[in-house]
XYZ file of C-alpha atoms in Angstrom:
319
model
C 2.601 -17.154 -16.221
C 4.172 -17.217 -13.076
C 0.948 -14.924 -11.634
C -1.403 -17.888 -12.835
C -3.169 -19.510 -9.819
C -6.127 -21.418 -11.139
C -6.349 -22.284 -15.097
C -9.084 -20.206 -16.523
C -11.710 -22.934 -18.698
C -10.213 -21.749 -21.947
C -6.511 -22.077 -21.218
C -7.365 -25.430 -19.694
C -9.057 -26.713 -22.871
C -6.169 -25.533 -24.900
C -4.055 -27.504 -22.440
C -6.369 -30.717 -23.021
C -5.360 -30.771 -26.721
C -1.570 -29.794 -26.711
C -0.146 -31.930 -23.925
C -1.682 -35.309 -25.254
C -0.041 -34.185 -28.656
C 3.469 -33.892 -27.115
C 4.096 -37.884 -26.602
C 3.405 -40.732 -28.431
C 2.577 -42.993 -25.641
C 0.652 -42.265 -22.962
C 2.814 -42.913 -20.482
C 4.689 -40.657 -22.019
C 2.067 -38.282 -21.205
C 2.151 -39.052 -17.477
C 5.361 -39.158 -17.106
C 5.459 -35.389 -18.834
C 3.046 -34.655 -16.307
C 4.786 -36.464 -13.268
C 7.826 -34.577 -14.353
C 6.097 -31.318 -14.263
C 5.325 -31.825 -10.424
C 2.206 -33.707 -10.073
C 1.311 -35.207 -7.250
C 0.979 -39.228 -6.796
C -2.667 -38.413 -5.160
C -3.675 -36.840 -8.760
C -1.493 -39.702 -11.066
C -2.836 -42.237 -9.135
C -6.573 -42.704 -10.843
C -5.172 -42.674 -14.490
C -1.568 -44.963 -13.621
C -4.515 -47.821 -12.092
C -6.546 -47.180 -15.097
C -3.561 -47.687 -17.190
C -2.084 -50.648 -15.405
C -5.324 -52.465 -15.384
C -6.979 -51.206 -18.439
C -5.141 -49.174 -20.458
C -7.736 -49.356 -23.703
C -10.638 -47.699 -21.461
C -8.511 -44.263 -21.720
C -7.020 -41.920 -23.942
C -4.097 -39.694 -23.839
C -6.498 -36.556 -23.978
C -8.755 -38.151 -21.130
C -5.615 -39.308 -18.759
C -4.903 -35.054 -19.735
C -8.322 -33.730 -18.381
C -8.582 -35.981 -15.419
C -4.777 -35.228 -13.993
C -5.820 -31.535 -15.199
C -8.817 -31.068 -13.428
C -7.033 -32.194 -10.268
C -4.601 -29.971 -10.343
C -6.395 -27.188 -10.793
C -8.776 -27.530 -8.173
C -6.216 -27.713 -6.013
C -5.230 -24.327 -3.688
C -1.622 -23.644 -2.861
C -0.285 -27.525 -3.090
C -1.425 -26.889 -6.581
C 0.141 -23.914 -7.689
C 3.724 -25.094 -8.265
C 3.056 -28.256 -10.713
C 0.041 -25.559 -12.735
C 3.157 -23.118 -13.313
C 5.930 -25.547 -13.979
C 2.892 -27.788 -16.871
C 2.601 -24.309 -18.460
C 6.600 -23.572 -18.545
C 7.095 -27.081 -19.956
C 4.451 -26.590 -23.034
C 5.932 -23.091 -23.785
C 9.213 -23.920 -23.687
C 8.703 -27.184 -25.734
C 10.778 -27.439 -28.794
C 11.508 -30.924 -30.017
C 8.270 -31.948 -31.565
C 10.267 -35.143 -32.925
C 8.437 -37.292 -29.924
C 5.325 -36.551 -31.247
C 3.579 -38.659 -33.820
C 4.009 -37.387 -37.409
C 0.765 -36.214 -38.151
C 0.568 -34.536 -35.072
C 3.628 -32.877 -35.253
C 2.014 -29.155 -37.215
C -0.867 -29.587 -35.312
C 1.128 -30.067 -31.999
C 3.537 -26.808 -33.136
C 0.373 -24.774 -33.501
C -1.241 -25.657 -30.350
C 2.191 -25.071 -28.311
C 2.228 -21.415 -30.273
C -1.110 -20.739 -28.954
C -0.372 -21.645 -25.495
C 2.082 -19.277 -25.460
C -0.015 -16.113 -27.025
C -2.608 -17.077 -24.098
C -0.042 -17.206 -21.607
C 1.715 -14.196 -23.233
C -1.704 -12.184 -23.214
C -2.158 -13.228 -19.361
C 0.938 -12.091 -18.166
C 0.770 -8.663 -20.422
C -2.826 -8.285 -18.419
C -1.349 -9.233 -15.315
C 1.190 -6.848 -15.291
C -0.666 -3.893 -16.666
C -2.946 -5.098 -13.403
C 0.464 -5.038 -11.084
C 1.136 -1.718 -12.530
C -2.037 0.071 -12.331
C -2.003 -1.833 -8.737
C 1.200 -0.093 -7.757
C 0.431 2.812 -9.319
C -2.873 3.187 -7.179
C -0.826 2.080 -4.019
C 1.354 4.889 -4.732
C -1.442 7.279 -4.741
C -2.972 6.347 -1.605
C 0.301 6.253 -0.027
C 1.124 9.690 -0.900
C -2.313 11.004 0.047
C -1.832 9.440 3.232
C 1.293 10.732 3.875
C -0.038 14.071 2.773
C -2.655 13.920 4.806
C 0.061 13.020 8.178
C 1.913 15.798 7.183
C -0.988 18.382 7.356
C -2.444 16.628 10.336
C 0.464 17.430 11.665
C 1.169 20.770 10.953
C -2.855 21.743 12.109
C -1.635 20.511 15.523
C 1.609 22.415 15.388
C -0.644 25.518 14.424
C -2.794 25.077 17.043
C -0.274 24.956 19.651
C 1.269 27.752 18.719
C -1.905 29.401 18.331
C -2.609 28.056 22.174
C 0.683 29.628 23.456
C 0.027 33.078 21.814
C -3.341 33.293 23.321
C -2.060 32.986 26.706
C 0.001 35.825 26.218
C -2.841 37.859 26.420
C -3.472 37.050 30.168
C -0.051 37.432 31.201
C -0.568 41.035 32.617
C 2.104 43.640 32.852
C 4.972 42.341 32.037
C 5.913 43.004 28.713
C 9.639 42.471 28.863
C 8.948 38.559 29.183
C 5.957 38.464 27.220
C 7.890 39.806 23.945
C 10.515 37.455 24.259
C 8.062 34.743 24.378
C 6.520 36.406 21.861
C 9.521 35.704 19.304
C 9.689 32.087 19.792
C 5.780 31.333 19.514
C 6.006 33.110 16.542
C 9.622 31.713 15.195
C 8.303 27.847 15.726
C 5.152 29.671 13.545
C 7.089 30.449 10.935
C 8.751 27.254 11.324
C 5.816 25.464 10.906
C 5.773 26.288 7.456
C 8.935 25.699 6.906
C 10.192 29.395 6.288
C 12.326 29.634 9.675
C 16.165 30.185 8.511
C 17.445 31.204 12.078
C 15.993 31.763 15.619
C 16.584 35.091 17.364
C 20.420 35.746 17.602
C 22.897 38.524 18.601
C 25.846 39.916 16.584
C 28.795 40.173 18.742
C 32.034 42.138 17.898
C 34.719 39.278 17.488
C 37.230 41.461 19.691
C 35.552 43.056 22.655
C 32.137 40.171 22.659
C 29.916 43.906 22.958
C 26.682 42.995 21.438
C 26.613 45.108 17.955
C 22.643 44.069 17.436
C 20.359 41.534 18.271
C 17.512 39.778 15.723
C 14.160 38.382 16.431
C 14.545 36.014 13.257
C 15.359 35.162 9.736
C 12.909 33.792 7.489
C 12.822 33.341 3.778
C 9.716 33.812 1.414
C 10.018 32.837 -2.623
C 13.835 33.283 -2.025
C 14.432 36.756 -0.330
C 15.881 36.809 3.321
C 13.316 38.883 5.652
C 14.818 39.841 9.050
C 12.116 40.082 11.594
C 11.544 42.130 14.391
C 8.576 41.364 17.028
C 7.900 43.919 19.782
C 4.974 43.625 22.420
C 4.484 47.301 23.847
C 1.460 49.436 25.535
C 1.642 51.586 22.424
C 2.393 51.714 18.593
C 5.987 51.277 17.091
C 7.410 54.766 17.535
C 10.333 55.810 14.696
C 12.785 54.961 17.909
C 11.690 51.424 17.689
C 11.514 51.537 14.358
C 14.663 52.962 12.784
C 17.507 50.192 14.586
C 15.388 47.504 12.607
C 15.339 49.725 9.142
C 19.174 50.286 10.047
C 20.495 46.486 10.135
C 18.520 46.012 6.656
C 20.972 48.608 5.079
C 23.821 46.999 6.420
C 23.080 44.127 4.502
C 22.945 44.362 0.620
C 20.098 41.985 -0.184
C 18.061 41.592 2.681
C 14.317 42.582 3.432
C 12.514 43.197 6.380
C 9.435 42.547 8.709
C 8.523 44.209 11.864
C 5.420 42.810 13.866
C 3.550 44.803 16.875
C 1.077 44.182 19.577
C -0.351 47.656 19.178
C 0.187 48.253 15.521
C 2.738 51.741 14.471
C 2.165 55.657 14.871
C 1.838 56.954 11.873
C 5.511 58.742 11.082
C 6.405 54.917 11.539
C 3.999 54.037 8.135
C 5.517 57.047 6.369
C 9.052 56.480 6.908
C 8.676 52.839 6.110
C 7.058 54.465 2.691
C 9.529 56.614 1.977
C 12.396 53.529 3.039
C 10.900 51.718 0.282
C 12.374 52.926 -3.044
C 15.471 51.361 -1.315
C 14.650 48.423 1.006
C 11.784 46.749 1.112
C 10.102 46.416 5.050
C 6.517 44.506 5.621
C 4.522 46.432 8.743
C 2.066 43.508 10.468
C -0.014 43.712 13.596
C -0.244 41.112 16.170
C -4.109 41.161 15.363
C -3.481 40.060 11.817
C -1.302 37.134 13.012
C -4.097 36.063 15.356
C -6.927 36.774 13.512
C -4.853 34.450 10.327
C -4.491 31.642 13.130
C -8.843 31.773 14.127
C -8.981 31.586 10.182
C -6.723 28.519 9.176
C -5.213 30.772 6.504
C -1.858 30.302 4.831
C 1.003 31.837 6.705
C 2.735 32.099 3.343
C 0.588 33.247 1.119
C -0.602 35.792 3.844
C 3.429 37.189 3.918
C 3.512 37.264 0.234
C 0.481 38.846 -0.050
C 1.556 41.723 1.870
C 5.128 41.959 0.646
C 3.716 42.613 -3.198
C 1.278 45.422 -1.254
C 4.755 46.969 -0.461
C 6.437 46.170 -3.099
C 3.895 47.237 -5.856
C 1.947 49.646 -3.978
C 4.015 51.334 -2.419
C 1.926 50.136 0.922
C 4.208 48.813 3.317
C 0.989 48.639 6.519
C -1.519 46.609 4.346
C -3.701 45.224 7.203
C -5.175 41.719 6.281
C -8.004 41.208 8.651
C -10.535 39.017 6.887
């Protein structure tokens, strides 16, 4: 009711027939509708009529006339169509109307409100299924933000590892940029628990070990280690990473390279599997994933089932 703007033809008819029913006299009737909010502008025709010839009209034509004003009427209309429609609804003391119109006039008034009832179920199904769309396309456009803005994080990142590659020799600072191009990777997809850190001994401050990063995939803790070198992870690279996953009960590992591993690397990391489980990735895999758009995550656990399933710690995802 309150969501009505303009009467539709059929709840205006109904309108024609109860409101004249709801007063003996028809001044009655305008003063029902006067009461209800109309404006002097639509009264005034009918009141004239009345005042200089009040047989030439009926109660049901002074309705239609003030009616039809109203309803053609935009905004300045709006409050007196709402507050006409609350007064029939809510009308209970059919005492002022004429005897014989009394059932008729109780009828009438139950049908107003079953039309007005109907409307307002219709209208808010409508505000529903209207909210319920908004609420849609707001997510979707959120969604579609979000991934916007993760494409553009990607391809910055992917940006800053490519000019790595013209850096020349010197591989001391192009590792350690190495582990924070690919630490804000993995923290593009929000896996990134810590940043590359050091372990100090609380008495003496002697630096016990140092980690690249922590990341977590489907709830296990990898620690990751990232080395740029002119050759392959040797087992003396190799072993200080395998060592600090032993010294901690539940944690996994990952260890990336430039120039991929030798191969007593791959069969140690094998073998180190019955017992801890360590992911082998080349820097070629990482770039060639970024060219691709492919999912960081589902590339990781991809290759941590490979090593946890297969036994294949060095599964090389290149395509």
């Amino acid at each position: 009711m309150a969501d009505a703007f303009h009467y539709p033809p059929e709840l205006l008819e109904l309108l024609v027939e109860t409101v004249p029913r709801l007063s003996r006299a028809k001044k009655g009737v305008v003063l029902f509708l006067r009461g209800a909010g109309v404006a002097d502008q639509d009264l005034s025709e009918v009141e004239r009529t009345l005042a200089t010839n009040p047989q030439s009209i009926n109660k049901f034509e002074i309705v239609r006339k003030v009616l039809t004003n109203v309803n053609v009427r935009g905004d300045s209309g709006l409050r007196p169509r709402r507050e006409i429609i609350k007064r029939v609804v809510e009308f209970e003391n059919f005492d002022t109307c004429w005897p014989e119109d009394q059932l008729k006039a109780k009828g009438l008034v139950a049908s107003v409100r079953e039309a007005v009832n109907a409307k307002d179920s219709f209208t808010r199904m409508k505000q529903e299924r209207d909210a319920e769309r908004e609420a849609t396309l707001a997510r979707q456009r959120a969604e579609q933000a979000a991934a916007a803005e993760k494409l553009a994080k990607i391809e910055q990142v992917e940006t800053r590892l490519s000019a790595l590659f013209g850096m020349g020799d010197r591989p001391q600072e192009r590792g350690k940029l190495l582990e924070g191009v690919l630490n804000d990777l993995f923290q593009v997809y929000g896996i990134l628990v810590r940043e590359d850190f050091r372990r100090k001994d609380p008495d003496t401050s002697v630096v016990l070990e140092q980690i690249d990063g922590v990341i977590e995939v489907d709830g296990a803790i990898y620690l990751v280690e990232m080395k740029w070198l002119k050759a392959p992870v040797g087992t003396g690279e190799f072993f200080p990473h395998l060592g600090r996953l032993f010294l901690r009960a539940n944690a996994q590992g990952i260890f990336i390279s430039s120039e991929g591993f030798t191969e007593p690397v791959v069969k140690e990391c094998a073998t180190a599997l019955a017992q801890k489980t360590m992911v082998l990735c080349s820097l070629q895999e990482i770039v060639m994933l970024l060219q691709r758009r492919d999912d960081l995550l589902s590339f990781l656990k991809k290759k941590s089932r490979a090593a946890i399933v297969d036994k294949n710690p060095y599964l090389q995802i290149l395509a």
